[in-house]
Short mmCIF file of C-alpha atoms and ligand atoms in Angstrom, two decimals:
data_model
loop_
_atom_site.label_atom_id
_atom_site.label_comp_id
_atom_site.label_asym_id
_atom_site.label_seq_id
_atom_site.Cartn_x
_atom_site.Cartn_y
_atom_site.Cartn_z
CA UNK A 1 12.60 -7.84 -28.00
CA UNK A 2 9.31 -8.01 -29.88
CA UNK A 3 7.29 -5.13 -31.21
CA UNK A 4 5.86 -4.06 -27.87
CA UNK A 5 4.60 -0.76 -26.57
CA UNK A 6 7.61 1.07 -25.12
CA UNK A 7 7.40 3.32 -22.05
CA UNK A 8 9.90 6.04 -21.18
CA UNK A 9 10.24 7.81 -17.85
CA UNK A 10 8.50 11.03 -16.91
CA UNK A 11 10.81 13.73 -15.53
CA UNK A 12 10.12 17.45 -15.24
CA UNK A 13 7.07 17.24 -17.48
CA UNK A 14 8.94 15.43 -20.27
CA UNK A 15 9.06 11.83 -21.46
CA UNK A 16 12.73 10.89 -21.28
CA UNK A 17 14.71 7.90 -22.42
CA UNK A 18 16.75 6.14 -19.75
CA UNK A 19 20.38 7.25 -19.64
CA UNK A 20 21.34 3.56 -19.90
CA UNK A 21 19.45 3.32 -23.20
CA UNK A 22 18.07 0.00 -21.90
CA UNK A 23 14.53 -1.34 -21.53
CA UNK A 24 13.14 -4.45 -19.88
CA UNK A 25 10.03 -6.52 -20.55
CA UNK A 26 6.89 -6.40 -18.44
CA UNK A 27 5.02 -9.70 -18.43
CA UNK A 28 1.27 -10.34 -18.52
CA UNK A 29 0.77 -12.85 -15.67
CA UNK A 30 -2.33 -14.31 -17.32
CA UNK A 31 -0.27 -15.54 -20.29
CA UNK A 32 3.27 -15.53 -18.90
CA UNK A 33 4.28 -13.50 -21.97
CA UNK A 34 5.81 -10.01 -22.22
CA UNK A 35 3.52 -7.25 -23.48
CA UNK A 36 5.44 -3.96 -23.08
CA UNK A 37 8.88 -2.49 -22.53
CA UNK A 38 9.82 -0.37 -19.53
CA UNK A 39 12.79 2.00 -19.28
CA UNK A 40 15.59 0.73 -17.06
CA UNK A 41 16.52 3.74 -14.92
CA UNK A 42 19.73 4.19 -12.96
CA UNK A 43 21.30 6.68 -10.56
CA UNK A 44 21.83 9.28 -13.32
CA UNK A 45 18.08 9.32 -13.98
CA UNK A 46 17.40 9.40 -10.23
CA UNK A 47 19.56 12.49 -9.85
CA UNK A 48 17.83 14.17 -12.76
CA UNK A 49 14.34 13.48 -11.38
CA UNK A 50 15.16 14.52 -7.83
CA UNK A 51 16.81 17.77 -9.00
CA UNK A 52 13.73 18.57 -11.08
CA UNK A 53 11.42 17.87 -8.11
CA UNK A 54 13.65 19.94 -5.83
CA UNK A 55 13.74 22.86 -8.24
CA UNK A 56 9.96 22.79 -8.59
CA UNK A 57 9.54 22.64 -4.82
CA UNK A 58 11.77 25.64 -4.17
CA UNK A 59 11.28 27.84 -7.16
CA UNK A 60 8.18 27.56 -9.35
CA UNK A 61 4.48 28.23 -9.79
CA UNK A 62 3.90 25.23 -7.54
CA UNK A 63 5.94 26.74 -4.71
CA UNK A 64 3.92 29.98 -4.93
CA UNK A 65 0.54 28.35 -5.43
CA UNK A 66 -2.12 28.74 -2.72
CA UNK A 67 -3.31 25.63 -0.93
CA UNK A 68 -6.80 26.23 -2.33
CA UNK A 69 -5.45 26.20 -5.88
CA UNK A 70 -3.56 22.96 -5.18
CA UNK A 71 -6.84 21.52 -3.94
CA UNK A 72 -8.53 22.55 -7.21
CA UNK A 73 -5.85 20.71 -9.21
CA UNK A 74 -6.31 17.57 -7.14
CA UNK A 75 -10.08 17.72 -7.59
CA UNK A 76 -9.61 18.01 -11.33
CA UNK A 77 -7.27 15.02 -11.26
CA UNK A 78 -9.97 13.03 -9.43
CA UNK A 79 -12.52 14.02 -12.10
CA UNK A 80 -10.17 12.92 -14.90
CA UNK A 81 -9.48 9.65 -13.11
CA UNK A 82 -13.22 8.99 -12.92
CA UNK A 83 -13.44 9.42 -16.69
CA UNK A 84 -10.46 7.13 -17.38
CA UNK A 85 -11.02 4.55 -14.62
CA UNK A 86 -12.05 1.67 -16.89
CA UNK A 87 -9.16 2.21 -19.28
CA UNK A 88 -6.62 2.30 -16.42
CA UNK A 89 -8.23 -0.83 -14.92
CA UNK A 90 -7.41 -2.65 -18.17
CA UNK A 91 -3.73 -1.71 -17.84
CA UNK A 92 -3.61 -2.85 -14.21
CA UNK A 93 -5.15 -6.22 -15.08
CA UNK A 94 -2.85 -6.66 -18.06
CA UNK A 95 0.22 -5.94 -15.95
CA UNK A 96 -0.53 -7.56 -12.58
CA UNK A 97 -3.27 -10.08 -13.30
CA UNK A 98 -5.87 -8.81 -10.83
CA UNK A 99 -9.48 -9.32 -11.85
CA UNK A 100 -10.79 -6.73 -14.27
CA UNK A 101 -14.02 -6.43 -12.28
CA UNK A 102 -12.07 -5.81 -9.07
CA UNK A 103 -9.83 -3.25 -10.77
CA UNK A 104 -12.82 -1.48 -12.32
CA UNK A 105 -14.48 -1.30 -8.90
CA UNK A 106 -11.27 -0.06 -7.30
CA UNK A 107 -10.41 2.51 -10.00
CA UNK A 108 -13.96 3.87 -10.04
CA UNK A 109 -13.72 4.46 -6.28
CA UNK A 110 -10.19 5.91 -6.25
CA UNK A 111 -11.21 9.46 -7.34
CA UNK A 112 -12.59 9.73 -3.79
CA UNK A 113 -9.00 9.76 -2.49
CA UNK A 114 -8.21 12.84 -4.59
CA UNK A 115 -11.45 14.54 -3.57
CA UNK A 116 -10.79 13.86 0.11
CA UNK A 117 -7.28 15.33 0.05
CA UNK A 118 -8.36 18.15 -2.30
CA UNK A 119 -10.80 19.17 0.43
CA UNK A 120 -8.11 18.99 3.10
CA UNK A 121 -5.51 20.97 1.12
CA UNK A 122 -6.52 24.37 2.54
CA UNK A 123 -7.31 23.06 6.01
CA UNK A 124 -3.73 22.23 6.97
CA UNK A 125 -3.41 24.91 9.58
CA UNK A 126 -1.28 25.47 12.64
CA UNK A 127 -2.27 26.77 16.06
CA UNK A 128 -2.00 29.83 18.22
CA UNK A 129 -0.28 28.66 21.38
CA UNK A 130 -1.40 29.92 24.81
CA UNK A 131 2.22 30.54 25.74
CA UNK A 132 3.30 30.77 29.38
CA UNK A 133 5.43 33.90 28.90
CA UNK A 134 4.48 37.56 29.06
CA UNK A 135 4.48 39.62 25.86
CA UNK A 136 5.01 36.72 23.54
CA UNK A 137 2.75 35.76 20.66
CA UNK A 138 3.48 32.24 19.44
CA UNK A 139 1.95 30.31 16.60
CA UNK A 140 2.74 27.19 14.62
CA UNK A 141 2.25 26.42 10.96
CA UNK A 142 2.53 23.20 8.98
CA UNK A 143 4.85 23.40 6.02
CA UNK A 144 5.53 20.95 3.21
CA UNK A 145 8.70 18.89 3.66
CA UNK A 146 10.21 18.92 0.16
CA UNK A 147 10.88 16.13 -2.31
CA UNK A 148 8.98 12.93 -1.51
CA UNK A 149 10.26 9.58 -2.79
CA UNK A 150 7.36 7.14 -3.18
CA UNK A 151 8.11 3.46 -3.77
CA UNK A 152 5.35 0.96 -4.45
CA UNK A 153 4.91 -2.82 -4.92
CA UNK A 154 3.05 -4.67 -7.65
CA UNK A 155 -0.17 -5.74 -6.05
CA UNK A 156 -2.23 -2.52 -6.35
CA UNK A 157 -0.03 -0.13 -8.30
CA UNK A 158 -2.35 2.86 -8.64
CA UNK A 159 -4.18 2.60 -5.31
CA UNK A 160 -0.92 2.37 -3.34
CA UNK A 161 0.51 5.29 -5.33
CA UNK A 162 -2.54 7.50 -4.77
CA UNK A 163 -2.37 6.89 -1.01
CA UNK A 164 0.95 8.76 -1.17
CA UNK A 165 0.45 11.12 -4.10
CA UNK A 166 -2.80 12.77 -2.95
CA UNK A 167 -1.73 13.82 0.59
CA UNK A 168 1.84 14.64 -0.52
CA UNK A 169 0.60 17.07 -3.18
CA UNK A 170 -2.21 18.47 -1.03
CA UNK A 171 0.44 19.42 1.52
CA UNK A 172 2.51 21.20 -1.16
CA UNK A 173 5.39 18.76 -1.69
CA UNK A 174 6.77 17.48 -4.99
CA UNK A 175 7.19 13.78 -5.65
CA UNK A 176 9.35 11.22 -7.43
CA UNK A 177 7.56 7.87 -7.77
CA UNK A 178 9.17 4.51 -8.44
CA UNK A 179 6.58 1.84 -9.20
CA UNK A 180 7.39 -1.86 -9.00
CA UNK A 181 9.49 -3.16 -11.88
CA UNK A 182 6.70 -5.70 -12.48
CA UNK A 183 3.84 -3.21 -12.80
CA UNK A 184 4.89 0.21 -14.05
CA UNK A 185 2.53 0.64 -17.02
CA UNK A 186 -0.70 1.84 -15.35
CA UNK A 187 1.11 4.68 -13.57
CA UNK A 188 2.83 5.71 -16.80
CA UNK A 189 -0.60 5.77 -18.47
CA UNK A 190 -2.01 7.81 -15.56
CA UNK A 191 0.62 10.54 -16.10
CA UNK A 192 -1.31 12.07 -18.98
CA UNK A 193 -4.07 12.92 -16.49
CA UNK A 194 -1.58 14.78 -14.30
CA UNK A 195 -0.61 16.88 -17.31
CA UNK A 196 -4.23 17.41 -18.33
CA UNK A 197 -5.19 18.49 -14.82
CA UNK A 198 -2.59 21.26 -15.11
CA UNK A 199 0.07 20.36 -12.53
CA UNK A 200 3.27 22.29 -13.33
CA UNK A 201 6.25 20.27 -14.67
CA UNK A 202 8.42 18.71 -11.98
CA UNK A 203 5.63 18.29 -9.40
CA UNK A 204 5.19 14.60 -10.29
CA UNK A 205 8.10 12.59 -11.71
CA UNK A 206 8.19 8.88 -12.51
CA UNK A 207 11.28 6.69 -12.55
CA UNK A 208 11.12 3.07 -13.59
CA UNK A 209 13.50 0.24 -12.89
CA UNK A 210 14.75 -1.98 -10.12
CA UNK A 211 15.22 -1.68 -6.39
CA UNK A 212 19.02 -1.68 -6.36
CA UNK A 213 19.56 0.65 -9.32
CA UNK A 214 16.65 3.11 -8.80
CA UNK A 215 15.03 2.52 -5.38
CA UNK A 216 18.31 2.55 -3.52
CA UNK A 217 19.86 5.73 -5.00
CA UNK A 218 16.46 7.42 -4.73
CA UNK A 219 16.03 6.71 -1.03
CA UNK A 220 19.61 7.79 -0.26
CA UNK A 221 19.54 10.96 -2.38
CA UNK A 222 20.50 14.00 -0.26
CA UNK A 223 17.62 16.12 -1.64
CA UNK A 224 14.92 13.58 -0.75
CA UNK A 225 13.35 14.65 2.53
CA UNK A 226 10.49 12.19 2.90
CA UNK A 227 10.20 8.52 1.91
CA UNK A 228 6.88 6.71 1.56
CA UNK A 229 7.52 3.01 1.03
CA UNK A 230 5.10 0.13 0.46
CA UNK A 231 6.58 -3.30 -0.03
CA UNK A 232 8.26 -6.18 1.74
CA UNK A 233 9.99 -6.00 5.13
CA UNK A 234 13.43 -6.92 3.75
CA UNK A 235 13.44 -4.11 1.15
CA UNK A 236 12.15 -1.78 3.87
CA UNK A 237 15.25 -2.45 5.97
CA UNK A 238 17.44 -1.21 3.07
CA UNK A 239 15.22 1.83 2.71
CA UNK A 240 15.48 2.72 6.38
CA UNK A 241 19.27 2.33 6.28
CA UNK A 242 19.40 4.57 3.20
CA UNK A 243 17.24 7.17 4.92
CA UNK A 244 19.93 7.48 7.60
CA UNK A 245 22.22 9.19 5.02
CA UNK A 246 19.87 12.04 5.11
CA UNK A 247 17.59 11.53 8.14
CA UNK A 248 14.58 11.64 5.83
CA UNK A 249 11.23 11.09 7.43
CA UNK A 250 9.99 7.58 6.51
CA UNK A 251 6.65 5.77 6.46
CA UNK A 252 6.55 2.02 5.86
CA UNK A 253 3.49 0.03 4.78
CA UNK A 254 4.69 -3.56 4.83
CA UNK A 255 3.27 -7.04 4.97
CA UNK A 256 1.13 -8.95 7.41
CA UNK A 257 -0.01 -12.31 8.73
CA UNK A 258 -3.42 -11.14 9.68
CA UNK A 259 -5.81 -13.19 11.82
CA UNK A 260 -9.46 -13.65 10.88
CA UNK A 261 -11.18 -14.87 14.06
CA UNK A 262 -14.58 -16.59 14.13
CA UNK A 263 -16.34 -16.91 17.49
CA UNK A 264 -19.02 -19.44 18.27
CA UNK A 265 -21.90 -16.91 18.04
CA UNK A 266 -20.89 -15.50 14.63
CA UNK A 267 -23.12 -15.55 11.56
CA UNK A 268 -21.23 -18.47 9.99
CA UNK A 269 -22.28 -17.85 6.40
CA UNK A 270 -21.00 -14.26 6.56
CA UNK A 271 -17.85 -15.29 8.43
CA UNK A 272 -17.05 -17.92 5.79
CA UNK A 273 -17.48 -15.31 3.02
CA UNK A 274 -15.27 -12.90 4.99
CA UNK A 275 -12.54 -15.51 5.30
CA UNK A 276 -12.71 -16.29 1.59
CA UNK A 277 -12.65 -12.58 0.67
CA UNK A 278 -9.75 -12.03 3.06
CA UNK A 279 -7.44 -14.64 1.57
CA UNK A 280 -8.56 -15.36 -2.00
CA UNK A 281 -9.38 -11.76 -3.03
CA UNK A 282 -6.54 -10.61 -5.31
CA UNK A 283 -5.26 -14.23 -5.16
CA UNK A 284 -4.04 -13.54 -1.64
CA UNK A 285 -1.65 -10.81 -2.81
CA UNK A 286 -2.90 -8.23 -0.40
CA UNK A 287 -0.97 -6.75 2.51
CA UNK A 288 -4.07 -7.20 4.68
CA UNK A 289 -4.73 -10.79 3.55
CA UNK A 290 -6.47 -12.68 6.35
CA UNK A 291 -4.06 -15.58 5.99
CA UNK A 292 -4.73 -17.17 9.39
CA UNK A 293 -8.30 -18.23 10.18
CA UNK A 294 -8.88 -18.98 13.88
CA UNK A 295 -12.12 -20.93 14.22
CA UNK A 296 -13.80 -21.69 17.55
CA UNK A 297 -13.77 -25.45 18.12
CA UNK A 298 -17.54 -25.63 18.65
CA UNK A 299 -18.31 -24.35 15.12
CA UNK A 300 -15.14 -25.63 13.47
CA UNK A 301 -16.60 -28.47 11.40
CA UNK A 302 -19.68 -26.51 10.43
CA UNK A 303 -17.87 -23.43 9.09
CA UNK A 304 -15.10 -25.50 7.47
CA UNK A 305 -17.78 -27.27 5.46
CA UNK A 306 -19.12 -23.91 4.18
CA UNK A 307 -15.60 -22.62 3.41
CA UNK A 308 -14.39 -25.75 1.62
CA UNK A 309 -17.60 -26.03 -0.37
CA UNK A 310 -17.32 -22.42 -1.63
CA UNK A 311 -13.55 -22.58 -2.20
CA UNK A 312 -13.92 -25.73 -4.30
CA UNK A 313 -16.22 -23.70 -6.60
CA UNK A 314 -13.89 -20.66 -6.99
CA UNK A 315 -13.43 -19.99 -10.70
CA UNK A 316 -9.71 -19.58 -11.38
CA UNK A 317 -8.84 -18.22 -14.80
CA UNK A 318 -8.43 -15.29 -17.16
CA UNK A 319 -8.61 -12.07 -15.09
CA UNK A 320 -10.13 -10.20 -18.06
CA UNK A 321 -13.16 -12.45 -17.98
CA UNK A 322 -16.17 -11.11 -16.06
CA UNK A 323 -17.01 -14.35 -14.29
CA UNK A 324 -13.48 -15.24 -13.11
CA UNK A 325 -13.13 -15.14 -9.31
CA UNK A 326 -9.41 -15.67 -8.91
CA UNK A 327 -6.74 -14.61 -11.41
CA UNK A 328 -3.06 -15.54 -11.56
CA UNK A 329 -0.28 -14.48 -9.21
CA UNK A 330 1.49 -11.38 -10.47
CA UNK A 331 4.90 -12.91 -11.15
CA UNK A 332 6.54 -16.25 -11.73
CA UNK A 333 8.79 -15.75 -8.70
CA UNK A 334 5.71 -15.14 -6.55
CA UNK A 335 4.15 -18.37 -7.86
CA UNK A 336 7.34 -20.25 -7.00
CA UNK A 337 7.38 -18.65 -3.57
CA UNK A 338 3.84 -19.94 -2.93
CA UNK A 339 4.90 -23.43 -4.05
CA UNK A 340 7.85 -23.29 -1.66
CA UNK A 341 5.57 -22.45 1.27
CA UNK A 342 3.06 -25.15 0.38
CA UNK A 343 5.73 -27.86 0.35
CA UNK A 344 7.07 -26.45 3.62
CA UNK A 345 3.55 -26.58 5.09
CA UNK A 346 3.31 -30.27 4.20
CA UNK A 347 6.74 -31.03 5.68
CA UNK A 348 5.76 -29.23 8.87
CA UNK A 349 2.76 -31.49 9.37
CA UNK A 350 -0.03 -29.23 8.06
CA UNK A 351 -3.02 -31.11 6.63
CA UNK A 352 -3.74 -30.02 3.05
CA UNK A 353 -7.52 -29.73 2.79
CA UNK A 354 -7.82 -28.14 -0.63
CA UNK A 355 -5.64 -26.99 -3.57
CA UNK A 356 -1.89 -27.09 -3.17
CA UNK A 357 -0.90 -27.02 -6.85
CA UNK A 358 -1.12 -25.18 -10.15
CA UNK A 359 -4.47 -25.85 -11.89
CA UNK A 360 -3.93 -28.51 -14.58
CA UNK A 361 -6.26 -26.84 -17.06
CA UNK A 362 -4.30 -23.53 -17.06
CA UNK A 363 -0.95 -24.25 -18.63
CA UNK A 364 0.10 -20.66 -19.45
CA UNK A 365 0.30 -17.91 -16.86
CA UNK A 366 1.07 -17.91 -13.15
CA UNK A 367 -2.05 -19.58 -11.72
CA UNK A 368 -2.37 -21.41 -8.41
CA UNK A 369 -5.32 -23.16 -6.81
CA UNK A 370 -6.97 -21.67 -3.74
CA UNK A 371 -5.34 -23.63 -0.96
CA UNK A 372 -6.36 -24.53 2.59
CA UNK A 373 -4.10 -25.96 5.28
CA UNK A 374 -5.27 -27.18 8.68
CA UNK A 375 -2.83 -26.76 11.54
CA UNK A 376 -3.17 -27.99 15.09
CA UNK A 377 -1.36 -24.86 16.34
CA UNK A 378 0.16 -21.58 15.17
CA UNK A 379 3.77 -22.74 15.13
CA UNK A 380 4.55 -23.76 11.52
CA UNK A 381 6.40 -21.31 9.28
CA UNK A 382 3.52 -21.26 6.79
CA UNK A 383 1.23 -19.95 9.53
CA UNK A 384 3.78 -17.41 10.80
CA UNK A 385 5.40 -15.98 7.65
CA UNK A 386 3.76 -13.92 4.92
CA UNK A 387 3.06 -16.17 1.88
CA UNK A 388 1.41 -13.40 -0.20
CA UNK A 389 -0.65 -15.92 -2.16
CA UNK A 390 -3.95 -17.85 -1.96
CA UNK A 391 -2.97 -20.03 0.99
CA UNK A 392 -5.12 -20.10 4.11
CA UNK A 393 -3.90 -21.54 7.42
CA UNK A 394 -6.78 -22.71 9.61
CA UNK A 395 -6.25 -23.12 13.35
CA UNK A 396 -8.84 -24.11 16.00
CA UNK A 397 -9.18 -22.34 19.38
CA UNK A 398 -11.09 -22.81 22.63
CA UNK A 399 -11.23 -19.50 24.53
CA UNK A 400 -11.15 -15.76 23.95
CA UNK A 401 -7.93 -15.46 25.94
CA UNK A 402 -6.25 -18.19 23.92
CA UNK A 403 -7.22 -16.73 20.53
CA UNK A 404 -5.95 -13.26 21.44
CA UNK A 405 -2.61 -14.83 22.35
CA UNK A 406 -2.53 -16.82 19.10
CA UNK A 407 -3.55 -13.82 16.99
CA UNK A 408 -0.83 -11.68 18.56
CA UNK A 409 1.90 -14.30 18.31
CA UNK A 410 3.32 -12.86 15.10
CA UNK A 411 5.95 -10.22 14.39
CA UNK A 412 3.48 -8.47 12.10
CA UNK A 413 0.65 -6.17 13.21
CA UNK A 414 -1.32 -4.93 10.23
CA UNK A 415 -4.94 -6.11 10.17
CA UNK A 416 -7.42 -8.41 11.94
CA UNK A 417 -10.95 -9.63 11.35
CA UNK A 418 -13.41 -10.56 14.12
CA UNK A 419 -16.65 -12.43 13.40
CA UNK A 420 -18.93 -12.29 16.44
CA UNK A 421 -22.43 -11.29 17.61
CA UNK A 422 -21.64 -10.42 21.23
CA UNK A 423 -20.87 -6.71 21.00
CA UNK A 424 -18.96 -6.57 24.27
CA UNK A 425 -16.69 -9.38 23.11
CA UNK A 426 -16.22 -7.64 19.75
CA UNK A 427 -14.89 -4.51 21.46
CA UNK A 428 -12.79 -6.43 24.00
CA UNK A 429 -11.04 -8.40 21.28
CA UNK A 430 -10.66 -5.38 18.95
CA UNK A 431 -8.89 -3.56 21.77
CA UNK A 432 -6.47 -6.37 22.59
CA UNK A 433 -5.58 -7.64 19.13
CA UNK A 434 -2.32 -6.10 17.88
CA UNK A 435 -3.27 -4.61 14.50
CA UNK A 436 -3.50 -1.17 12.90
CA UNK A 437 -6.85 -2.03 11.27
CA UNK A 438 -9.57 -4.18 12.83
CA UNK A 439 -12.66 -5.20 10.87
CA UNK A 440 -15.65 -6.53 12.82
CA UNK A 441 -18.08 -8.63 10.77
CA UNK A 442 -16.49 -7.34 7.56
CA UNK A 443 -13.06 -7.57 5.87
CA UNK A 444 -10.92 -5.60 3.37
CA UNK A 445 -13.08 -2.44 3.53
CA UNK A 446 -11.16 0.74 2.67
CA UNK A 447 -11.88 4.46 2.50
CA UNK A 448 -9.78 7.63 2.17
CA UNK A 449 -11.26 8.72 5.49
CA UNK A 450 -9.88 5.72 7.42
CA UNK A 451 -6.13 5.46 8.19
CA UNK A 452 -4.28 2.22 7.43
CA UNK A 453 -0.92 1.05 8.70
CA UNK A 454 0.67 -1.32 11.14
CA UNK A 455 3.33 -1.98 13.72
CA UNK A 456 6.27 -4.36 14.10
CA UNK A 457 7.26 -6.02 10.81
CA UNK A 458 4.20 -4.37 9.22
CA UNK A 459 5.96 -1.00 9.41
CA UNK A 460 5.13 2.41 10.83
CA UNK A 461 3.30 5.58 9.87
CA UNK A 462 -0.24 5.78 8.53
CA UNK A 463 -1.73 6.30 5.09
CA UNK A 464 -5.28 7.53 4.57
CA UNK A 465 -7.27 9.83 6.82
CA UNK A 466 -6.37 13.27 8.12
CA UNK A 467 -3.22 12.11 9.86
CA UNK A 468 -1.66 11.06 6.55
CA UNK A 469 -1.56 14.65 5.40
CA UNK A 470 0.29 15.65 8.57
CA UNK A 471 2.91 13.03 7.75
CA UNK A 472 3.75 15.11 4.67
CA UNK A 473 4.24 18.31 6.67
CA UNK A 474 6.65 19.63 9.26
CA UNK A 475 5.74 22.05 12.02
CA UNK A 476 7.27 25.49 12.26
CA UNK A 477 6.88 27.47 15.50
CA UNK A 478 7.10 31.26 15.28
CA UNK A 479 7.77 33.39 18.38
CA UNK A 480 6.97 37.12 18.29
CA UNK A 481 8.08 39.39 21.10
CA UNK A 482 5.32 42.00 21.44
CA UNK A 483 7.01 43.96 24.22
CA UNK A 484 8.56 47.38 23.46
CA UNK A 485 10.94 47.03 26.40
CA UNK A 486 14.68 46.93 25.93
CA UNK A 487 16.25 43.51 26.21
CA UNK A 488 18.27 43.85 29.43
CA UNK A 489 20.33 40.73 29.87
CA UNK A 490 21.44 38.74 26.80
CA UNK A 491 22.44 35.78 29.01
CA UNK A 492 19.00 35.04 30.40
CA UNK A 493 16.54 33.23 28.20
CA UNK A 494 13.09 34.74 28.24
P1 LIG B 10 9.34 -5.53 -2.61
O1 LIG B 10 9.78 -5.05 -1.27
O2 LIG B 10 10.13 -6.55 -3.30
O3 LIG B 10 9.28 -4.29 -3.64
C1 LIG B 10 8.56 -3.12 -3.35
C2 LIG B 10 9.21 -1.94 -4.04
O4 LIG B 10 10.46 -1.69 -3.42
C3 LIG B 10 9.50 -2.18 -5.53
O5 LIG B 10 9.23 -1.00 -6.24
C4 LIG B 10 10.97 -2.50 -5.52
O6 LIG B 10 11.63 -2.21 -6.73
C5 LIG B 10 11.47 -1.60 -4.40
N1 LIG B 10 12.74 -2.00 -3.80
C6 LIG B 10 13.25 -3.25 -3.67
N2 LIG B 10 14.46 -3.19 -3.06
C7 LIG B 10 14.69 -1.89 -2.78
C8 LIG B 10 15.76 -1.18 -2.15
N3 LIG B 10 16.85 -1.81 -1.71
N4 LIG B 10 15.67 0.15 -2.01
C9 LIG B 10 14.58 0.81 -2.45
N5 LIG B 10 13.55 0.20 -3.09
C10 LIG B 10 13.59 -1.13 -3.24
O7 LIG B 10 7.82 -5.92 -2.43
P2 LIG B 10 6.87 -6.60 -3.51
O8 LIG B 10 7.26 -8.02 -3.61
O9 LIG B 10 6.82 -5.75 -4.74
O10 LIG B 10 5.44 -6.46 -2.79
C11 LIG B 10 4.97 -7.37 -1.86
C12 LIG B 10 5.12 -6.81 -0.46
O11 LIG B 10 4.47 -5.55 -0.32
C13 LIG B 10 4.43 -7.74 0.53
O12 LIG B 10 5.23 -7.92 1.68
C14 LIG B 10 3.18 -6.97 0.90
O13 LIG B 10 2.62 -7.32 2.12
C15 LIG B 10 3.64 -5.56 0.86
N6 LIG B 10 2.49 -4.63 0.73
C16 LIG B 10 2.11 -3.85 1.80
C17 LIG B 10 1.01 -3.00 1.69
C18 LIG B 10 0.55 -2.11 2.85
O14 LIG B 10 -0.17 -1.16 2.60
N7 LIG B 10 0.90 -2.40 4.09
C19 LIG B 10 0.28 -2.96 0.51
C20 LIG B 10 0.67 -3.78 -0.53
C21 LIG B 10 1.79 -4.61 -0.42
#
């Protein structure tokens, strides 16, 4: 192994070597070459991290801290992130190949997530219940759950971590995070800000390694009480089975096959840009990728011309370069997966309109051309299964009723885009399309204030917004008998 930067794990406020003594390489997708070494954790390290998080949850300054103070710490963390956003963006681009200008934009916005949950930290209150019994005073409170296990994929390592970290800490939990084995470095760099903000040791712990040797023992650990998972549907099934050991509360943010629908009265220029942003942003490696474009037959040729013209000018190349529009895929296996789907699309009778191969001029790295397939219907596997790459399936439609049926004929239910001028139609379709997030005349907009999440194969639970913080709490109901009377009959419930 070359002379690379070497990352250890972060447990109980200390940098620790993996008990295996082993490290693995993390590869820069723009070059296809390794650039750093990551500790290979195992179940011994998992136990150590979970015990530390459990101890901190039950018996520490953190356990005794007021919610307002926790909010102050989160605000400070947001401030530090704002200062270090550009530096962390560099690490994200180096490790997962997303465009530096996109990562800078994202990282500079992400402090807002900490500010939002910092503000909510001391507003997590219960209720006084107007109880239907005499001489009883009843109230509820929302308490933290305990140790949270957070597992994330490689496509937006810090953003997807913060969606879990900020509400989990605001609600008073402790956390053990396992980033993707492909993209651990940015989170390990971020840890210094957690220390600098003043979080006590053991509140945030980071384990690195693989799904079977770290993710699996972590999600089945008896002291883990809450699991927040973002990733693929197959891994999620293992996670849910593991959670049964312990009946931990689980949230799942999984994939999608999201429809982007263009009606005949849409602003076609904007709709074309929305479709391109939806599928080629982040090289299509986005859970909300608008991978199916449904175009009304009356505007089909016109909008296809705009889309194909712009797609043929997309600049694919080095993600560190300011004028690149599409970087590489994050891993070689993801590139091969895209190739597999493209050959399947051809076999299934899809018409390849653009792309469909690795760019000839980029020999190193995991690059793929922006690709467009035309399909007569929604039946092929490439238009039903998540490709997680820059491959758009285009399907024509005739009526509103038909397109709602087509859009909903998927096992996923994460996001949808609607491009339309008729406001009544916009609301009708938004109501009937099965998706946790609907964007009308926009796509891929996010905010800490707006919940995200899906149904079906896209998972359950919500991240973002006020409800996310409730997902990191459990309700306690307290009954107080205010009567001074003697309890007469122990066998009758009051
Ligand atoms: P993945 O499921 O392979 O891996 C995700 C994480 O789970 C990794 O950290 C991995 O090590 C871990 N893991 C794997 N097997 C595990 C197991 N048995 N037990 C516990 N942990 C395990 O997913 P990926 O390929 O890294 O990411 C792509 C997927 O993530 C896509 O399906 C994408 O749609 C989804 N995603 C969803 C969202 C969302 O918010 N809905 C956001 C981004 C990505």
